């Protein structure tokens, strides 16, 4: 079955700790994305990557970092510099990432709670 | 800049028809996506409109008017499982990026 996996579904961390969220896809998509969703807000783009070893900041990149060493994987690290890290994090992928009609498909999400 | 508006919540009765509106002000507008998101789950793709008019897919239809900056999602023969949030998202010419509205939470009641 092709798809996007994110793990774990729920994650708890203490304030001041860095935490890495995983995202894997076997759809052979070139582009991958990370979004954050907060109650009452639309999805907001954190980072995106159109190709291996390249990524770009989205609208709210401060306090986050990413890597794209393999086509299938795009992990997101939430650092201690992120002021309000508690949120629902969604990973997505699309075939090319270079056209405005490119449909993005989402993983199941990770709900991060920082205590 | 971009501004996307959707109603926050709607309620409709099982078996009925409901229309969820989305208005946008987007420079360089190219197209508009609709996604469905059940609580705590991933958004799933419903439709993409780039040309004016109505696109029908089973019980769901989506309409776009580029000149009015307006779209709607029409859900027919509502079922309880249609209770979810419906997200409108726009793209701009030459851009990969989706900009989402805040979503409309639809509750279907018996």
PDB file of C-alpha atoms in Angstrom:
ATOM      1  CA  UNK A   1       0.000   0.000   0.000  1.00  0.00           C
ATOM      2  CA  UNK A   2       1.350   3.410  -0.976  1.00  0.00           C
ATOM      3  CA  UNK A   3       1.044   6.221   1.475  1.00  0.00           C
ATOM      4  CA  UNK A   4       2.507   8.638   3.956  1.00  0.00           C
ATOM      5  CA  UNK A   5       3.302   7.557   7.492  1.00  0.00           C
ATOM      6  CA  UNK A   6       3.990   9.711  10.507  1.00  0.00           C
ATOM      7  CA  UNK A   7       5.022   8.433  13.863  1.00  0.00           C
ATOM      8  CA  UNK A   8       4.219   8.515  16.639  1.00  0.00           C
ATOM      9  CA  UNK A   9       0.585   9.649  16.618  1.00  0.00           C
ATOM     10  CA  UNK A  10       0.915  11.232  20.064  1.00  0.00           C
ATOM     11  CA  UNK A  11       4.127  12.653  21.512  1.00  0.00           C
ATOM     12  CA  UNK A  12       4.811  14.254  24.864  1.00  0.00           C
ATOM     13  CA  UNK A  13       7.944  16.207  25.692  1.00  0.00           C
ATOM     14  CA  UNK A  14       9.206  18.414  28.450  1.00  0.00           C
ATOM     15  CA  UNK A  15       9.749  22.087  27.796  1.00  0.00           C
ATOM     16  CA  UNK A  16      13.272  22.826  26.592  1.00  0.00           C
ATOM     17  CA  UNK A  17      13.787  19.481  24.851  1.00  0.00           C
ATOM     18  CA  UNK A  18      14.219  19.110  21.128  1.00  0.00           C
ATOM     19  CA  UNK A  19      11.981  16.526  19.483  1.00  0.00           C
ATOM     20  CA  UNK A  20      12.021  14.998  15.991  1.00  0.00           C
ATOM     21  CA  UNK A  21       8.865  13.982  14.152  1.00  0.00           C
ATOM     22  CA  UNK A  22       9.189  11.433  11.394  1.00  0.00           C
ATOM     23  CA  UNK A  23       7.532  11.450   7.986  1.00  0.00           C
ATOM     24  CA  UNK A  24       7.999   8.720   5.376  1.00  0.00           C
ATOM     25  CA  UNK A  25       6.342   8.282   1.996  1.00  0.00           C
ATOM     26  CA  UNK A  26       6.485   5.480  -0.558  1.00  0.00           C
ATOM     27  CA  UNK A  27       4.544   7.297  -3.270  1.00  0.00           C
ATOM     28  CA  UNK A  28       7.726   8.249  -5.147  1.00  0.00           C
ATOM     29  CA  UNK A  29       6.769  11.897  -4.739  1.00  0.00           C
ATOM     30  CA  UNK A  30       9.462  14.527  -5.226  1.00  0.00           C
ATOM     31  CA  UNK A  31       8.017  17.176  -2.922  1.00  0.00           C
ATOM     32  CA  UNK A  32       7.321  16.997   0.799  1.00  0.00           C
ATOM     33  CA  UNK A  33       5.858  19.525   3.230  1.00  0.00           C
ATOM     34  CA  UNK A  34       5.371  20.147   6.937  1.00  0.00           C
ATOM     35  CA  UNK A  35       2.334  21.995   8.290  1.00  0.00           C
ATOM     36  CA  UNK A  36       1.209  22.954  11.722  1.00  0.00           C
ATOM     37  CA  UNK A  37      -2.478  23.071  12.712  1.00  0.00           C
ATOM     38  CA  UNK A  38      -3.792  24.878  15.781  1.00  0.00           C
ATOM     39  CA  UNK A  39      -7.430  25.038  16.952  1.00  0.00           C
ATOM     40  CA  UNK A  40      -9.373  27.667  15.021  1.00  0.00           C
ATOM     41  CA  UNK A  41      -6.509  28.247  12.588  1.00  0.00           C
ATOM     42  CA  UNK A  42      -5.842  27.095   9.067  1.00  0.00           C
ATOM     43  CA  UNK A  43      -2.902  24.855   8.254  1.00  0.00           C
ATOM     44  CA  UNK A  44       0.330  26.867   8.188  1.00  0.00           C
ATOM     45  CA  UNK A  45       3.404  25.831   6.208  1.00  0.00           C
ATOM     46  CA  UNK A  46       6.602  25.297   8.198  1.00  0.00           C
ATOM     47  CA  UNK A  47       9.064  23.926   5.622  1.00  0.00           C
ATOM     48  CA  UNK A  48       8.940  22.293   2.236  1.00  0.00           C
ATOM     49  CA  UNK A  49      11.331  20.348   0.031  1.00  0.00           C
ATOM     50  CA  UNK A  50      11.103  19.926  -3.729  1.00  0.00           C
ATOM     51  CA  UNK A  51      14.067  17.600  -4.085  1.00  0.00           C
ATOM     52  CA  UNK A  52      16.569  15.619  -2.047  1.00  0.00           C
ATOM     53  CA  UNK A  53      19.134  17.746  -0.191  1.00  0.00           C
ATOM     54  CA  UNK A  54      17.141  20.930  -0.727  1.00  0.00           C
ATOM     55  CA  UNK A  55      14.454  22.579   1.397  1.00  0.00           C
ATOM     56  CA  UNK A  56      12.897  26.000   1.855  1.00  0.00           C
ATOM     57  CA  UNK A  57      11.330  27.867   4.763  1.00  0.00           C
ATOM     58  CA  UNK A  58       7.590  28.314   4.822  1.00  0.00           C
ATOM     59  CA  UNK A  59       5.593  30.952   6.653  1.00  0.00           C
ATOM     60  CA  UNK A  60       6.446  29.868  10.219  1.00  0.00           C
ATOM     61  CA  UNK A  61       9.898  28.229  10.104  1.00  0.00           C
ATOM     62  CA  UNK A  62      11.336  29.841  13.246  1.00  0.00           C
ATOM     63  CA  UNK A  63      12.158  27.253  15.908  1.00  0.00           C
ATOM     64  CA  UNK A  64      12.032  24.332  13.476  1.00  0.00           C
ATOM     65  CA  UNK A  65      14.584  22.489  11.363  1.00  0.00           C
ATOM     66  CA  UNK A  66      14.364  19.799   8.680  1.00  0.00           C
ATOM     67  CA  UNK A  67      16.549  17.534   6.572  1.00  0.00           C
ATOM     68  CA  UNK A  68      15.953  15.734   3.274  1.00  0.00           C
ATOM     69  CA  UNK A  69      18.684  13.151   2.861  1.00  0.00           C
ATOM     70  CA  UNK A  70      16.420  10.606   1.147  1.00  0.00           C
ATOM     71  CA  UNK A  71      13.498  11.046  -1.217  1.00  0.00           C
ATOM     72  CA  UNK A  72      11.229   9.029   1.080  1.00  0.00           C
ATOM     73  CA  UNK A  73      11.954  10.826   4.325  1.00  0.00           C
ATOM     74  CA  UNK A  74      11.505  14.384   5.612  1.00  0.00           C
ATOM     75  CA  UNK A  75      11.924  14.576   9.403  1.00  0.00           C
ATOM     76  CA  UNK A  76      11.016  17.724  11.316  1.00  0.00           C
ATOM     77  CA  UNK A  77      12.813  18.788  14.498  1.00  0.00           C
ATOM     78  CA  UNK A  78      10.964  21.040  16.899  1.00  0.00           C
ATOM     79  CA  UNK A  79      13.661  22.866  18.824  1.00  0.00           C
ATOM     80  CA  UNK A  80      13.558  24.501  22.228  1.00  0.00           C
ATOM     81  CA  UNK A  81      13.514  27.865  20.404  1.00  0.00           C
ATOM     82  CA  UNK A  82       9.938  27.257  19.240  1.00  0.00           C
ATOM     83  CA  UNK A  83       7.838  29.281  21.657  1.00  0.00           C
ATOM     84  CA  UNK A  84       4.513  27.419  21.317  1.00  0.00           C
ATOM     85  CA  UNK A  85       5.315  23.906  20.091  1.00  0.00           C
ATOM     86  CA  UNK A  86       2.123  22.186  21.250  1.00  0.00           C
ATOM     87  CA  UNK A  87       0.142  21.549  18.047  1.00  0.00           C
ATOM     88  CA  UNK A  88      -0.978  18.976  15.488  1.00  0.00           C
ATOM     89  CA  UNK A  89       1.766  18.467  12.900  1.00  0.00           C
ATOM     90  CA  UNK A  90       0.914  17.250   9.415  1.00  0.00           C
ATOM     91  CA  UNK A  91       3.289  16.035   6.742  1.00  0.00           C
ATOM     92  CA  UNK A  92       2.274  16.042   3.079  1.00  0.00           C
ATOM     93  CA  UNK A  93       3.761  15.100  -0.266  1.00  0.00           C
ATOM     94  CA  UNK A  94       3.069  15.839  -3.906  1.00  0.00           C
ATOM     95  CA  UNK A  95       4.369  14.499  -7.199  1.00  0.00           C
ATOM     96  CA  UNK A  96       6.440  17.476  -8.318  1.00  0.00           C
ATOM     97  CA  UNK A  97       6.040  20.450  -6.035  1.00  0.00           C
ATOM     98  CA  UNK A  98       6.704  22.812  -8.892  1.00  0.00           C
ATOM     99  CA  UNK A  99       3.249  23.480 -10.236  1.00  0.00           C
ATOM    100  CA  UNK A 100       0.283  25.188  -8.705  1.00  0.00           C
ATOM    101  CA  UNK A 101      -2.068  22.329  -9.614  1.00  0.00           C
ATOM    102  CA  UNK A 102       0.003  19.723  -7.785  1.00  0.00           C
ATOM    103  CA  UNK A 103      -2.261  17.929  -5.296  1.00  0.00           C
ATOM    104  CA  UNK A 104      -0.826  17.454  -1.828  1.00  0.00           C
ATOM    105  CA  UNK A 105      -1.592  14.256   0.082  1.00  0.00           C
ATOM    106  CA  UNK A 106      -1.377  14.209   3.848  1.00  0.00           C
ATOM    107  CA  UNK A 107      -0.088  11.795   6.457  1.00  0.00           C
ATOM    108  CA  UNK A 108      -2.112  10.959   9.607  1.00  0.00           C
ATOM    109  CA  UNK A 109      -0.413  13.618  11.732  1.00  0.00           C
ATOM    110  CA  UNK A 110       1.447  13.750  15.042  1.00  0.00           C
ATOM    111  CA  UNK A 111      -0.061  15.531  18.009  1.00  0.00           C
ATOM    112  CA  UNK A 112       2.774  17.032  20.037  1.00  0.00           C
ATOM    113  CA  UNK A 113       2.199  18.177  23.593  1.00  0.00           C
ATOM    114  CA  UNK A 114       4.947  20.003  25.435  1.00  0.00           C
ATOM    115  CA  UNK A 115       4.548  19.893  29.208  1.00  0.00           C
TER     116      UNK A 115
ATOM    117  CA  UNK B   1      -1.498  39.308   0.036  1.00  0.00           C
ATOM    118  CA  UNK B   2      -4.075  36.629   0.605  1.00  0.00           C
ATOM    119  CA  UNK B   3      -7.334  36.482   2.510  1.00  0.00           C
ATOM    120  CA  UNK B   4      -9.523  33.394   2.597  1.00  0.00           C
ATOM    121  CA  UNK B   5     -12.887  33.318   4.381  1.00  0.00           C
ATOM    122  CA  UNK B   6     -15.118  30.397   5.248  1.00  0.00           C
ATOM    123  CA  UNK B   7     -17.935  30.110   7.808  1.00  0.00           C
ATOM    124  CA  UNK B   8     -16.643  28.671  11.076  1.00  0.00           C
ATOM    125  CA  UNK B   9     -19.452  26.189  11.690  1.00  0.00           C
ATOM    126  CA  UNK B  10     -22.546  24.837   9.951  1.00  0.00           C
ATOM    127  CA  UNK B  11     -25.223  22.338  10.905  1.00  0.00           C
ATOM    128  CA  UNK B  12     -27.364  20.340   8.481  1.00  0.00           C
ATOM    129  CA  UNK B  13     -29.765  17.426   8.605  1.00  0.00           C
ATOM    130  CA  UNK B  14     -29.062  13.916   7.391  1.00  0.00           C
ATOM    131  CA  UNK B  15     -30.317  13.467   3.830  1.00  0.00           C
ATOM    132  CA  UNK B  16     -30.320  17.199   3.096  1.00  0.00           C
ATOM    133  CA  UNK B  17     -28.084  19.344   0.874  1.00  0.00           C
ATOM    134  CA  UNK B  18     -25.539  21.806   2.276  1.00  0.00           C
ATOM    135  CA  UNK B  19     -23.421  24.459   0.568  1.00  0.00           C
ATOM    136  CA  UNK B  20     -20.136  25.568   2.145  1.00  0.00           C
ATOM    137  CA  UNK B  21     -18.824  28.851   0.789  1.00  0.00           C
ATOM    138  CA  UNK B  22     -15.271  30.112   0.444  1.00  0.00           C
ATOM    139  CA  UNK B  23     -14.290  33.603  -0.646  1.00  0.00           C
ATOM    140  CA  UNK B  24     -10.746  34.623  -1.381  1.00  0.00           C
ATOM    141  CA  UNK B  25      -8.673  37.651  -2.274  1.00  0.00           C
ATOM    142  CA  UNK B  26      -5.467  36.295  -3.749  1.00  0.00           C
ATOM    143  CA  UNK B  27      -3.078  38.077  -6.054  1.00  0.00           C
ATOM    144  CA  UNK B  28      -2.032  35.823  -8.918  1.00  0.00           C
ATOM    145  CA  UNK B  29      -4.787  33.303  -8.119  1.00  0.00           C
ATOM    146  CA  UNK B  30      -4.498  30.020  -9.991  1.00  0.00           C
ATOM    147  CA  UNK B  31      -6.765  27.381  -8.463  1.00  0.00           C
ATOM    148  CA  UNK B  32      -8.698  26.235  -5.431  1.00  0.00           C
ATOM    149  CA  UNK B  33      -8.665  22.961  -3.510  1.00  0.00           C
ATOM    150  CA  UNK B  34     -11.217  21.497  -1.130  1.00  0.00           C
ATOM    151  CA  UNK B  35     -10.166  18.998   1.538  1.00  0.00           C
ATOM    152  CA  UNK B  36     -12.189  17.074   4.123  1.00  0.00           C
ATOM    153  CA  UNK B  37     -10.750  16.566   7.588  1.00  0.00           C
ATOM    154  CA  UNK B  38     -12.300  14.409  10.283  1.00  0.00           C
ATOM    155  CA  UNK B  39     -11.377  15.366  13.832  1.00  0.00           C
ATOM    156  CA  UNK B  40      -7.827  14.341  14.687  1.00  0.00           C
ATOM    157  CA  UNK B  41      -7.171  12.913  11.231  1.00  0.00           C
ATOM    158  CA  UNK B  42      -5.398  13.914   8.031  1.00  0.00           C
ATOM    159  CA  UNK B  43      -7.064  16.149   5.451  1.00  0.00           C
ATOM    160  CA  UNK B  44      -8.164  14.178   2.397  1.00  0.00           C
ATOM    161  CA  UNK B  45      -8.401  15.645  -1.082  1.00  0.00           C
ATOM    162  CA  UNK B  46     -11.918  16.277  -2.432  1.00  0.00           C
ATOM    163  CA  UNK B  47     -11.593  18.523  -5.473  1.00  0.00           C
ATOM    164  CA  UNK B  48      -9.544  21.030  -7.426  1.00  0.00           C
ATOM    165  CA  UNK B  49     -11.024  23.844  -9.530  1.00  0.00           C
ATOM    166  CA  UNK B  50      -9.027  26.035 -11.863  1.00  0.00           C
ATOM    167  CA  UNK B  51     -11.705  26.936 -14.423  1.00  0.00           C
ATOM    168  CA  UNK B  52     -15.035  28.636 -13.770  1.00  0.00           C
ATOM    169  CA  UNK B  53     -17.968  26.328 -13.312  1.00  0.00           C
ATOM    170  CA  UNK B  54     -19.182  23.281 -11.487  1.00  0.00           C
ATOM    171  CA  UNK B  55     -17.273  20.014 -11.092  1.00  0.00           C
ATOM    172  CA  UNK B  56     -19.319  17.064  -9.890  1.00  0.00           C
ATOM    173  CA  UNK B  57     -17.988  13.966  -8.158  1.00  0.00           C
ATOM    174  CA  UNK B  58     -20.723  11.752  -6.813  1.00  0.00           C
ATOM    175  CA  UNK B  59     -22.436  13.395  -3.849  1.00  0.00           C
ATOM    176  CA  UNK B  60     -19.879  16.216  -3.787  1.00  0.00           C
ATOM    177  CA  UNK B  61     -19.650  19.119  -6.234  1.00  0.00           C
ATOM    178  CA  UNK B  62     -17.394  22.148  -6.252  1.00  0.00           C
ATOM    179  CA  UNK B  63     -17.958  25.469  -7.987  1.00  0.00           C
ATOM    180  CA  UNK B  64     -15.576  28.290  -8.822  1.00  0.00           C
ATOM    181  CA  UNK B  65     -16.111  31.857 -10.012  1.00  0.00           C
ATOM    182  CA  UNK B  66     -12.748  33.467 -10.659  1.00  0.00           C
ATOM    183  CA  UNK B  67     -14.214  36.902 -11.342  1.00  0.00           C
ATOM    184  CA  UNK B  68     -16.046  36.937  -8.005  1.00  0.00           C
ATOM    185  CA  UNK B  69     -13.290  35.287  -5.942  1.00  0.00           C
ATOM    186  CA  UNK B  70     -15.804  32.711  -4.778  1.00  0.00           C
ATOM    187  CA  UNK B  71     -16.105  28.964  -4.491  1.00  0.00           C
ATOM    188  CA  UNK B  72     -18.510  26.587  -2.849  1.00  0.00           C
ATOM    189  CA  UNK B  73     -18.607  22.919  -1.972  1.00  0.00           C
ATOM    190  CA  UNK B  74     -22.008  21.280  -2.328  1.00  0.00           C
ATOM    191  CA  UNK B  75     -22.743  18.100  -0.411  1.00  0.00           C
ATOM    192  CA  UNK B  76     -25.900  16.185  -1.352  1.00  0.00           C
ATOM    193  CA  UNK B  77     -27.751  13.385   0.453  1.00  0.00           C
ATOM    194  CA  UNK B  78     -25.868  14.145   3.644  1.00  0.00           C
ATOM    195  CA  UNK B  79     -24.728  11.236   5.763  1.00  0.00           C
ATOM    196  CA  UNK B  80     -23.606  11.221   9.387  1.00  0.00           C
ATOM    197  CA  UNK B  81     -20.072  10.400   8.247  1.00  0.00           C
ATOM    198  CA  UNK B  82     -19.947  13.754   6.421  1.00  0.00           C
ATOM    199  CA  UNK B  83     -19.569  15.449   9.817  1.00  0.00           C
ATOM    200  CA  UNK B  84     -16.076  16.903   9.457  1.00  0.00           C
ATOM    201  CA  UNK B  85     -14.191  20.103   8.769  1.00  0.00           C
ATOM    202  CA  UNK B  86     -13.993  21.262   5.166  1.00  0.00           C
ATOM    203  CA  UNK B  87     -10.872  23.189   4.218  1.00  0.00           C
ATOM    204  CA  UNK B  88     -10.604  25.570   1.305  1.00  0.00           C
ATOM    205  CA  UNK B  89      -7.077  26.232  -0.011  1.00  0.00           C
ATOM    206  CA  UNK B  90      -5.837  28.419  -2.855  1.00  0.00           C
ATOM    207  CA  UNK B  91      -2.765  28.352  -5.047  1.00  0.00           C
ATOM    208  CA  UNK B  92      -1.061  31.121  -6.954  1.00  0.00           C
ATOM    209  CA  UNK B  93       0.375  30.965 -10.447  1.00  0.00           C
ATOM    210  CA  UNK B  94       3.801  29.342 -10.501  1.00  0.00           C
ATOM    211  CA  UNK B  95       3.758  28.519  -6.780  1.00  0.00           C
ATOM    212  CA  UNK B  96       3.820  25.144  -5.038  1.00  0.00           C
ATOM    213  CA  UNK B  97       2.319  26.655  -1.895  1.00  0.00           C
ATOM    214  CA  UNK B  98      -1.213  26.032  -0.616  1.00  0.00           C
ATOM    215  CA  UNK B  99      -2.756  28.745   1.551  1.00  0.00           C
ATOM    216  CA  UNK B 100      -5.573  27.398   3.688  1.00  0.00           C
ATOM    217  CA  UNK B 101      -8.679  28.987   5.099  1.00  0.00           C
ATOM    218  CA  UNK B 102      -9.534  28.227   8.717  1.00  0.00           C
ATOM    219  CA  UNK B 103     -11.995  25.509   7.742  1.00  0.00           C
ATOM    220  CA  UNK B 104     -15.728  25.021   8.204  1.00  0.00           C
ATOM    221  CA  UNK B 105     -16.866  22.498  10.794  1.00  0.00           C
ATOM    222  CA  UNK B 106     -19.977  20.729   9.518  1.00  0.00           C
ATOM    223  CA  UNK B 107     -22.199  18.829  11.917  1.00  0.00           C
ATOM    224  CA  UNK B 108     -24.776  16.480  10.403  1.00  0.00           C
ATOM    225  CA  UNK B 109     -27.703  15.766  12.714  1.00  0.00           C
ATOM    226  CA  UNK B 110     -30.356  13.036  12.441  1.00  0.00           C
TER     227      UNK B 110
END
